[in-house]
C-alpha positions as a printed Julia matrix, in Angstrom:
213×3 Matrix{Float64}:
   0.0    0.0    0.0
   0.92   3.63  -0.19
   2.61   5.48   2.64
   0.2    8.07   3.95
   1.23  11.02   6.09
  -1.16  12.77   8.43
  -0.44  15.78  10.56
  -1.28  19.24  11.86
   0.83  21.36   9.5
   0.25  21.68   5.77
   3.81  22.97   5.29
   5.34  19.96   7.05
   3.16  17.52   5.13
   4.05  19.15   1.82
   7.72  18.88   2.75
   7.37  15.19   3.6
   5.67  14.57   0.26
   8.29  16.54  -1.75
  11.07  14.54  -0.1
   9.19  11.31  -0.94
   8.85  10.32   2.69
   5.15   9.79   2.05
   3.14   9.13  -1.09
   0.1   11.12  -0.05
  -0.5   13.54   2.8
  -3.61  14.65   4.67
  -4.39  17.22   7.33
  -6.08  15.54  10.27
  -9.19  17.62   9.65
 -10.24  21.24   9.53
 -11.07  21.33  13.22
  -7.68  19.99  14.32
  -5.79  22.21  11.9
  -7.62  25.32  13.08
  -6.92  24.59  16.73
  -3.22  23.85  16.75
  -0.08  25.64  15.66
   2.18  22.61  15.3
   4.14  20.47  12.9
   3.84  16.87  14.09
   3.36  14.19  11.47
   2.21  10.61  11.94
   3.12   8.26   9.09
   0.96   5.21   8.46
   1.23   2.51   5.8
  -2.26   1.84   4.45
  -4.36   2.06   1.31
  -5.62   5.61   1.08
  -9.32   4.71   0.83
  -9.26   2.65   4.01
  -7.28   5.29   5.84
  -9.59   8.11   4.76
 -12.56   6.11   6.07
 -11.29   6.67   9.62
 -11.91  10.38   9.26
 -15.29   9.95   7.63
 -16.42   7.68  10.48
 -15.19  10.13  13.18
 -13.4    7.31  15.0
 -10.15   9.15  15.68
  -9.44   9.83  19.36
  -8.16  13.33  20.05
  -7.08  14.76  23.36
  -6.17  18.38  24.11
  -4.7   20.18  27.1
  -5.53  23.83  27.52
  -4.51  26.63  29.86
  -7.65  28.63  30.54
  -8.7   31.66  32.54
 -10.53  30.74  35.72
 -11.43  27.32  37.14
 -14.3   25.35  35.59
 -17.14  24.3   37.86
 -17.87  21.5   38.05
 -14.27  20.37  37.64
 -15.34  17.59  35.28
 -18.19  17.6   32.82
 -19.33  18.25  29.27
 -19.99  21.34  27.2
 -22.63  20.85  24.54
 -23.74  23.4   22.01
 -24.05  23.68  18.25
 -21.21  25.58  16.61
 -21.6   27.87  13.61
 -20.41  31.22  12.3
 -20.72  34.05  14.79
 -23.58  36.23  13.38
 -21.77  39.35  14.65
 -18.28  38.46  13.36
 -17.9   36.07  10.43
 -14.25  35.44  11.26
 -15.27  33.77  14.5
 -17.2   30.65  15.35
 -19.75  30.64  18.17
 -22.27  28.51  19.99
 -25.45  29.27  18.05
 -29.13  28.51  18.52
 -29.84  27.67  14.9
 -27.91  26.65  11.79
 -24.86  25.25  13.55
 -23.47  21.73  13.78
 -23.9   19.66  16.96
 -20.77  19.67  19.12
 -19.79  18.02  22.4
 -16.6   18.58  24.39
 -15.81  16.59  27.55
 -13.42  18.26  29.97
 -11.6   17.54  33.23
  -9.58  19.82  35.5
  -5.93  18.72  35.62
  -4.3   21.51  37.63
  -5.72  24.45  39.51
  -3.56  27.59  39.37
  -5.17  29.55  42.15
  -8.49  31.07  41.14
  -7.03  32.87  38.13
  -6.25  30.01  35.75
  -6.2   26.23  35.33
  -4.97  23.39  33.13
  -7.88  21.51  31.57
  -7.95  18.32  29.53
 -10.51  18.07  26.73
 -11.77  15.15  24.67
 -13.82  15.71  21.54
 -16.94  13.72  20.8
 -17.27  15.76  17.59
 -14.78  17.67  15.47
 -15.97  21.2   14.71
 -13.86  24.17  13.67
 -12.37  25.86  16.77
 -14.44  23.52  18.95
 -12.27  23.5   22.07
 -11.68  27.24  21.93
 -15.33  28.1   21.29
 -16.77  25.77  23.92
 -14.35  26.82  26.66
 -14.9   30.51  25.9
 -18.66  29.93  25.89
 -18.34  28.33  29.35
 -16.53  31.43  30.61
 -13.02  29.97  30.47
 -11.27  31.2   27.31
  -7.79  29.98  26.48
  -4.89  32.1   27.67
  -3.27  33.77  24.68
  -6.2   33.18  22.34
  -6.39  36.27  20.1
  -9.85  35.42  18.78
 -11.83  34.13  21.74
  -9.8   35.26  24.76
 -10.2   39.01  24.64
 -12.17  39.45  27.87
  -9.37  38.94  30.34
  -8.9   42.34  32.0
  -9.91  41.48  35.59
  -8.16  38.13  35.55
  -4.95  39.55  34.15
  -5.0   42.41  36.63
  -5.18  39.92  39.51
  -1.74  38.55  38.64
   1.58  39.87  39.97
   3.55  42.03  37.53
   5.99  39.27  36.55
   3.16  36.86  35.76
   1.31  39.52  33.75
   4.45  40.06  31.68
   4.81  36.31  31.04
   1.19  36.04  29.89
   1.61  39.08  27.62
   4.7   37.46  26.08
   2.8   34.24  25.3
   2.0   34.78  21.61
  -0.38  31.92  20.84
  -3.38  30.15  22.29
  -2.3   27.88  25.14
  -3.63  24.7   23.57
  -1.76  21.47  22.96
  -2.88  18.32  21.1
  -1.37  15.69  23.37
  -3.18  12.55  22.19
  -4.0   10.99  18.83
  -5.48   7.51  18.69
  -7.05   5.38  15.97
  -7.46   1.81  14.84
  -5.14   0.72  12.03
  -7.41   0.2    9.01
  -5.73  -3.07   7.97
  -4.4   -4.8   11.09
  -7.07  -3.51  13.44
  -4.37  -2.65  15.95
  -5.2    0.21  18.32
  -2.59   2.94  17.89
  -2.03   5.83  20.32
   0.46   8.66  20.02
   1.11  11.0   22.93
   3.05  14.25  23.03
   4.21  16.06  26.21
   3.35  19.68  26.87
   5.68  22.05  24.99
   8.21  24.05  26.98
   6.41  27.39  26.6
   3.24  26.01  28.17
   5.17  24.3   30.95
   6.97  27.56  31.71
   3.68  29.46  31.77
   2.15  26.91  34.15
   5.16  27.25  36.48
   4.85  31.03  36.47
   1.12  30.96  37.19
   1.55  28.31  39.9
   4.01  30.54  41.73
   1.74  33.54  41.31
  -1.16  31.57  42.77
């Protein structure tokens, strides 16, 4: 069969294809690509049609870890709400009452950083564009560093010591990491899971906020 590359970065996938590391390359899906600024690639040997069926069947397991403002209550639960274009800003997605696609995000508190912020783990039951970011912001806990959905942060940011405020201001992306990818191999049936540790910039930010707490 052909060697298929899947990943979060179109540039990295195109590079892998040009260097003949893979025969064909696919982004994981629009939702994953929109959430993450990353360049990881998973290479799988499989006929393309069988591999593509995994995405069509929504059987891929995806886990995220996010640094958010505030502490969710309850500390474990689900956020459900259809996602569609924000009627007031077409560049944004939003939880909408009509015309959106059903979406469900399960979350669990992993680390409390005082009352100002927390580390949350999310699992997707659906895969909508910006799903994690939209659902967490809708629940009142936008991602730290999110330029699109994390604008309302004034009081929370002001509650931090000066050094912590400077570290947050220097964090130039949404604090979201895709730590888990799992799927069943389309030929062997073997369950495959790939895990990735938190990147250094998020670990550093957590350390700073933990001290500030």
